[in-house]
Amino acid sequence: MTILRMIAAASVAVLALTAEGTADERPTLRIATEGAYPPFNNRNADGELVGFDVDIARALCDRIEMTCVFVVQDWEGMIPGLLANRYDAIIASMAITEERSRKVHFTDKYYATRPAMVVPRDSTITEATDAGLAGRSVGAQSGTTHANYAEAKFPSATLKPYPIPLAYQEELQNGRLDAAIDDLILLSEWVESDSGQCCRILATLPVDEAINGKGIGIAVRKTSPDLRDAFNAAIAAIRADGTYKTINDAYFSFDIYGD
């Protein structure tokens, strides 16, 4: 029995337990995403999962002839949930890092981006350096490469972890936080929205591969190398046939795949 058929057999009961899947005649694949990280994965006004990660997941599932069943999982529990067999893969803007790779297999990247720092519009902070942030509070989503980056690069600042980006954004709006670090695209989208008018991008930060990783990939269990390989072939296929570009252009004005 192939790994995909084993996954399908283990996943049949999931459709009865989640409202996110659409049943058809194809086997199901349980995909974890956060649902709180726009524009990559979040819920729309109707409560439906939307975003770049979600559309990419559906395109990849189509390529491997399976049906995505989405499981919403908080960020801190992503890898533990995968290892506990609550889902089969993570497609949630997860960076490919050495530390995570000790626990899971990653696919090739399906996009890449850079970290950035945001501050209130009237902030007196002039540079995103340790000296420039000394004595300041810097917010980041806990358990992310961005939190690790802030801790490593800005030791003179006070790192404040938050469960989701919305939490540190509200702190910035209310004047209770001096700065925050996150993905450049997420922050750029936010400061251009109504809720982000309080703030501005201070700087795009240099990538440190040891912290930021080698792009964004799909995580699977180490016992699922065939699934990883199937995803890799599917990523290459949607890049080649224009599907990736169609999804990309629905969200971004540039190729998010990177170099």
CSV table of C-alpha atoms in Angstrom, one decimal:
chain,number,residue,atom,x,y,z
A,1,MET,CA,0.0,0.0,0.0
A,2,THR,CA,1.4,3.4,-1.0
A,3,ILE,CA,1.8,6.2,1.6
A,4,LEU,CA,-0.9,8.2,-0.1
A,5,ARG,CA,-3.4,5.3,0.1
A,6,MET,CA,-2.4,4.8,3.8
A,7,ILE,CA,-3.1,8.5,4.5
A,8,ALA,CA,-6.4,8.3,2.6
A,9,ALA,CA,-7.5,5.3,4.7
A,10,ALA,CA,-6.6,7.0,7.9
A,11,SER,CA,-8.4,10.2,6.9
A,12,VAL,CA,-11.8,8.9,5.9
A,13,ALA,CA,-13.4,9.7,9.3
A,14,VAL,CA,-12.1,13.3,9.2
A,15,LEU,CA,-14.9,14.5,7.0
A,16,ALA,CA,-17.4,13.7,9.7
A,17,LEU,CA,-15.4,15.7,12.2
A,18,THR,CA,-14.6,18.9,10.4
A,19,ALA,CA,-16.7,21.5,8.5
A,20,GLU,CA,-13.8,22.6,6.3
A,21,GLY,CA,-13.7,19.7,3.9
A,22,THR,CA,-15.7,19.1,0.7
A,23,ALA,CA,-16.3,15.4,0.1
A,24,ASP,CA,-15.8,13.9,-3.4
A,25,GLU,CA,-14.7,10.6,-4.7
A,26,ARG,CA,-11.0,11.3,-4.1
A,27,PRO,CA,-9.2,10.3,-0.9
A,28,THR,CA,-8.7,13.0,1.6
A,29,LEU,CA,-5.6,14.7,2.9
A,30,ARG,CA,-5.7,16.5,6.2
A,31,ILE,CA,-3.9,19.9,5.9
A,32,ALA,CA,-3.2,22.0,9.0
A,33,THR,CA,-3.2,25.8,8.7
A,34,GLU,CA,-3.5,28.6,11.3
A,35,GLY,CA,-6.3,30.7,9.9
A,36,ALA,CA,-4.9,33.8,11.5
A,37,TYR,CA,-2.1,35.0,9.3
A,38,PRO,CA,-3.5,37.1,6.4
A,39,PRO,CA,-3.0,37.2,3.5
A,40,PHE,CA,-1.6,33.7,3.7
A,41,ASN,CA,-4.3,31.9,5.8
A,42,ASN,CA,-7.2,33.5,7.5
A,43,ARG,CA,-11.0,33.5,7.7
A,44,ASN,CA,-13.2,35.8,5.6
A,45,ALA,CA,-16.4,37.5,6.7
A,46,ASP,CA,-18.3,34.2,6.1
A,47,GLY,CA,-15.9,32.2,8.3
A,48,GLU,CA,-14.3,30.4,5.3
A,49,LEU,CA,-10.6,29.7,5.2
A,50,VAL,CA,-8.9,31.8,2.5
A,51,GLY,CA,-5.5,33.0,1.6
A,52,PHE,CA,-2.4,32.2,-0.5
A,53,ASP,CA,-1.5,29.1,1.6
A,54,VAL,CA,-5.1,27.8,1.3
A,55,ASP,CA,-5.2,28.2,-2.5
A,56,ILE,CA,-1.7,26.7,-2.9
A,57,ALA,CA,-2.8,23.7,-0.8
A,58,ARG,CA,-5.9,23.1,-2.9
A,59,ALA,CA,-3.9,23.3,-6.1
A,60,LEU,CA,-1.3,20.8,-4.8
A,61,CYS,CA,-4.0,18.4,-3.6
A,62,ASP,CA,-5.5,18.6,-7.1
A,63,ARG,CA,-2.2,17.6,-8.5
A,64,ILE,CA,-1.8,14.6,-6.3
A,65,GLU,CA,-5.5,13.7,-6.9
A,66,MET,CA,-6.6,14.1,-3.3
A,67,THR,CA,-9.1,16.4,-1.5
A,68,CYS,CA,-7.8,18.8,1.1
A,69,VAL,CA,-9.5,18.7,4.4
A,70,PHE,CA,-8.4,21.7,6.4
A,71,VAL,CA,-7.7,21.5,10.1
A,72,VAL,CA,-7.4,24.9,11.9
A,73,GLN,CA,-4.5,24.7,14.4
A,74,ASP,CA,-2.9,27.3,16.6
A,75,TRP,CA,0.7,28.1,15.7
A,76,GLU,CA,2.4,26.7,18.8
A,77,GLY,CA,0.7,23.4,18.4
A,78,MET,CA,1.4,22.9,14.7
A,79,ILE,CA,4.3,20.5,14.8
A,80,PRO,CA,3.1,18.6,17.9
A,81,GLY,CA,-0.3,18.1,16.2
A,82,LEU,CA,1.5,16.7,13.1
A,83,LEU,CA,3.5,14.3,15.1
A,84,ALA,CA,0.4,13.2,17.0
A,85,ASN,CA,-1.2,12.3,13.6
A,86,ARG,CA,-4.0,14.9,13.9
A,87,TYR,CA,-3.3,15.8,10.3
A,88,ASP,CA,-1.0,14.8,7.5
A,89,ALA,CA,0.8,18.0,6.5
A,90,ILE,CA,1.2,21.6,7.5
A,91,ILE,CA,0.7,24.3,4.9
A,92,ALA,CA,0.8,27.5,7.1
A,93,SER,CA,3.7,29.7,6.0
A,94,MET,CA,6.2,27.6,8.0
A,95,ALA,CA,9.9,28.4,7.5
A,96,ILE,CA,12.3,25.6,6.7
A,97,THR,CA,14.7,25.7,9.6
A,98,GLU,CA,17.3,23.3,10.8
A,99,GLU,CA,15.6,23.0,14.2
A,100,ARG,CA,12.3,22.1,12.8
A,101,SER,CA,13.9,19.8,10.2
A,102,ARG,CA,15.1,17.6,13.1
A,103,LYS,CA,11.4,16.8,13.9
A,104,VAL,CA,9.7,16.8,10.4
A,105,HIS,CA,10.4,16.5,6.7
A,106,PHE,CA,10.1,19.6,4.6
A,107,THR,CA,9.3,19.9,1.0
A,108,ASP,CA,11.1,22.3,-1.3
A,109,LYS,CA,10.1,25.9,-0.7
A,110,TYR,CA,6.8,27.2,-2.2
A,111,TYR,CA,7.6,30.8,-1.4
A,112,ALA,CA,10.2,33.0,0.2
A,113,THR,CA,10.0,36.4,1.9
A,114,ARG,CA,11.9,38.7,4.3
A,115,PRO,CA,11.4,39.9,7.8
A,116,ALA,CA,10.6,43.5,8.5
A,117,MET,CA,9.9,45.8,11.5
A,118,VAL,CA,6.9,48.0,12.0
A,119,VAL,CA,6.6,51.0,14.4
A,120,PRO,CA,3.9,53.6,15.2
A,121,ARG,CA,3.9,56.5,12.7
A,122,ASP,CA,5.1,59.0,15.3
A,123,SER,CA,7.8,56.7,16.7
A,124,THR,CA,11.2,58.2,17.4
A,125,ILE,CA,13.0,54.9,16.6
A,126,THR,CA,15.2,55.6,13.6
A,127,GLU,CA,16.9,52.2,12.9
A,128,ALA,CA,16.2,48.5,13.4
A,129,THR,CA,19.4,47.7,15.2
A,130,ASP,CA,20.2,46.6,18.7
A,131,ALA,CA,21.3,50.1,19.7
A,132,GLY,CA,18.3,51.7,18.0
A,133,LEU,CA,15.9,49.4,19.9
A,134,ALA,CA,17.7,49.4,23.3
A,135,GLY,CA,15.2,49.7,26.1
A,136,ARG,CA,12.2,49.4,23.7
A,137,SER,CA,9.6,46.7,23.5
A,138,VAL,CA,9.4,44.5,20.4
A,139,GLY,CA,6.5,42.3,19.7
A,140,ALA,CA,6.5,39.1,17.7
A,141,GLN,CA,4.3,36.0,17.2
A,142,SER,CA,5.6,33.4,19.6
A,143,GLY,CA,7.2,30.3,18.3
A,144,THR,CA,8.2,31.9,15.0
A,145,THR,CA,11.5,32.6,13.3
A,146,HIS,CA,10.6,36.3,13.7
A,147,ALA,CA,10.6,35.9,17.5
A,148,ASN,CA,13.9,34.1,17.3
A,149,TYR,CA,15.3,36.8,15.1
A,150,ALA,CA,14.4,39.6,17.6
A,151,GLU,CA,15.8,37.6,20.5
A,152,ALA,CA,19.1,37.0,18.6
A,153,LYS,CA,19.5,40.4,16.9
A,154,PHE,CA,18.0,42.8,19.4
A,155,PRO,CA,19.1,41.6,22.9
A,156,SER,CA,18.9,45.1,24.3
A,157,ALA,CA,15.2,45.3,23.6
A,158,THR,CA,12.4,43.6,25.5
A,159,LEU,CA,10.8,40.8,23.4
A,160,LYS,CA,7.1,40.5,23.9
A,161,PRO,CA,5.5,37.3,22.4
A,162,TYR,CA,1.9,37.2,21.2
A,163,PRO,CA,-0.2,34.2,20.0
A,164,ILE,CA,-1.3,35.8,16.7
A,165,PRO,CA,-0.3,38.9,14.7
A,166,LEU,CA,-3.6,40.6,15.5
A,167,ALA,CA,-2.6,40.7,19.2
A,168,TYR,CA,0.6,42.7,18.7
A,169,GLN,CA,-1.1,44.9,16.1
A,170,GLU,CA,-3.7,45.9,18.7
A,171,GLU,CA,-0.9,46.6,21.2
A,172,LEU,CA,0.8,48.9,18.6
A,173,GLN,CA,-2.5,50.6,17.9
A,174,ASN,CA,-3.1,51.3,21.6
A,175,GLY,CA,0.4,52.6,22.2
A,176,ARG,CA,1.5,49.7,24.4
A,177,LEU,CA,4.2,48.4,22.2
A,178,ASP,CA,7.2,50.2,20.6
A,179,ALA,CA,7.8,47.9,17.5
A,180,ALA,CA,7.0,44.5,16.1
A,181,ILE,CA,8.7,42.1,13.7
A,182,ASP,CA,7.1,39.8,11.2
A,183,ASP,CA,6.9,38.9,7.6
A,184,LEU,CA,7.4,41.9,5.2
A,185,ILE,CA,4.3,41.0,3.2
A,186,LEU,CA,2.0,40.6,6.2
A,187,LEU,CA,3.2,43.9,7.7
A,188,SER,CA,2.9,45.8,4.4
A,189,GLU,CA,-0.6,44.6,3.9
A,190,TRP,CA,-1.5,45.6,7.4
A,191,VAL,CA,-0.1,49.1,7.4
A,192,GLU,CA,-2.1,49.7,4.1
A,193,SER,CA,-5.3,48.6,5.7
A,194,ASP,CA,-7.7,50.7,7.9
A,195,SER,CA,-6.5,49.0,11.1
A,196,GLY,CA,-2.9,49.6,10.3
A,197,GLN,CA,-3.0,53.3,9.7
A,198,CYS,CA,-1.4,53.8,13.1
A,199,CYS,CA,1.9,52.4,11.9
A,200,ARG,CA,4.6,52.3,9.3
A,201,ILE,CA,7.4,50.0,8.1
A,202,LEU,CA,10.6,51.0,9.7
A,203,ALA,CA,12.9,48.7,7.8
A,204,THR,CA,13.2,45.5,5.9
A,205,LEU,CA,15.6,43.3,7.7
A,206,PRO,CA,18.5,41.2,6.3
A,207,VAL,CA,17.7,37.5,6.1
A,208,ASP,CA,19.8,35.3,8.4
A,209,GLU,CA,19.4,31.8,7.0
A,210,ALA,CA,20.4,30.2,10.3
A,211,ILE,CA,17.3,31.9,11.9
A,212,ASN,CA,14.9,32.6,9.0
A,213,GLY,CA,15.5,29.3,7.2
A,214,LYS,CA,15.5,28.4,3.6
A,215,GLY,CA,12.2,29.6,2.5
A,216,ILE,CA,8.6,28.5,3.3
A,217,GLY,CA,7.8,24.8,2.9
A,218,ILE,CA,5.3,22.1,3.7
A,219,ALA,CA,6.0,20.0,6.7
A,220,VAL,CA,5.1,16.3,6.9
A,221,ARG,CA,6.1,13.5,9.3
A,222,LYS,CA,9.4,11.8,8.8
A,223,THR,CA,7.5,8.6,8.2
A,224,SER,CA,5.9,10.2,5.1
A,225,PRO,CA,8.8,10.7,2.6
A,226,ASP,CA,6.5,9.6,-0.3
A,227,LEU,CA,4.1,12.4,0.6
A,228,ARG,CA,6.9,14.9,0.7
A,229,ASP,CA,8.1,13.8,-2.7
A,230,ALA,CA,4.5,14.0,-4.1
A,231,PHE,CA,4.2,17.5,-2.9
A,232,ASN,CA,7.6,18.4,-4.4
A,233,ALA,CA,6.5,17.1,-7.8
A,234,ALA,CA,3.2,19.0,-7.5
A,235,ILE,CA,5.0,22.3,-6.5
A,236,ALA,CA,7.2,22.0,-9.6
A,237,ALA,CA,4.2,21.2,-11.8
A,238,ILE,CA,2.1,24.2,-10.7
A,239,ARG,CA,5.1,26.4,-11.2
A,240,ALA,CA,5.5,25.1,-14.7
A,241,ASP,CA,1.9,25.2,-15.9
A,242,GLY,CA,1.0,28.7,-14.7
A,243,THR,CA,-1.3,27.6,-11.8
A,244,TYR,CA,1.2,29.1,-9.3
A,245,LYS,CA,1.3,32.4,-11.1
A,246,THR,CA,-2.5,32.7,-11.2
A,247,ILE,CA,-2.7,32.2,-7.4
A,248,ASN,CA,0.3,34.5,-6.8
A,249,ASP,CA,-1.2,37.3,-8.9
A,250,ALA,CA,-4.4,37.1,-7.0
A,251,TYR,CA,-2.6,38.3,-3.9
A,252,PHE,CA,0.7,39.9,-4.9
A,253,SER,CA,2.1,42.2,-7.5
A,254,PHE,CA,5.4,40.4,-7.7
A,255,ASP,CA,6.6,36.7,-7.7
A,256,ILE,CA,6.6,35.6,-4.1
A,257,TYR,CA,8.5,32.5,-4.9
A,258,GLY,CA,11.8,34.5,-4.7
A,259,ASP,CA,15.1,33.6,-6.2
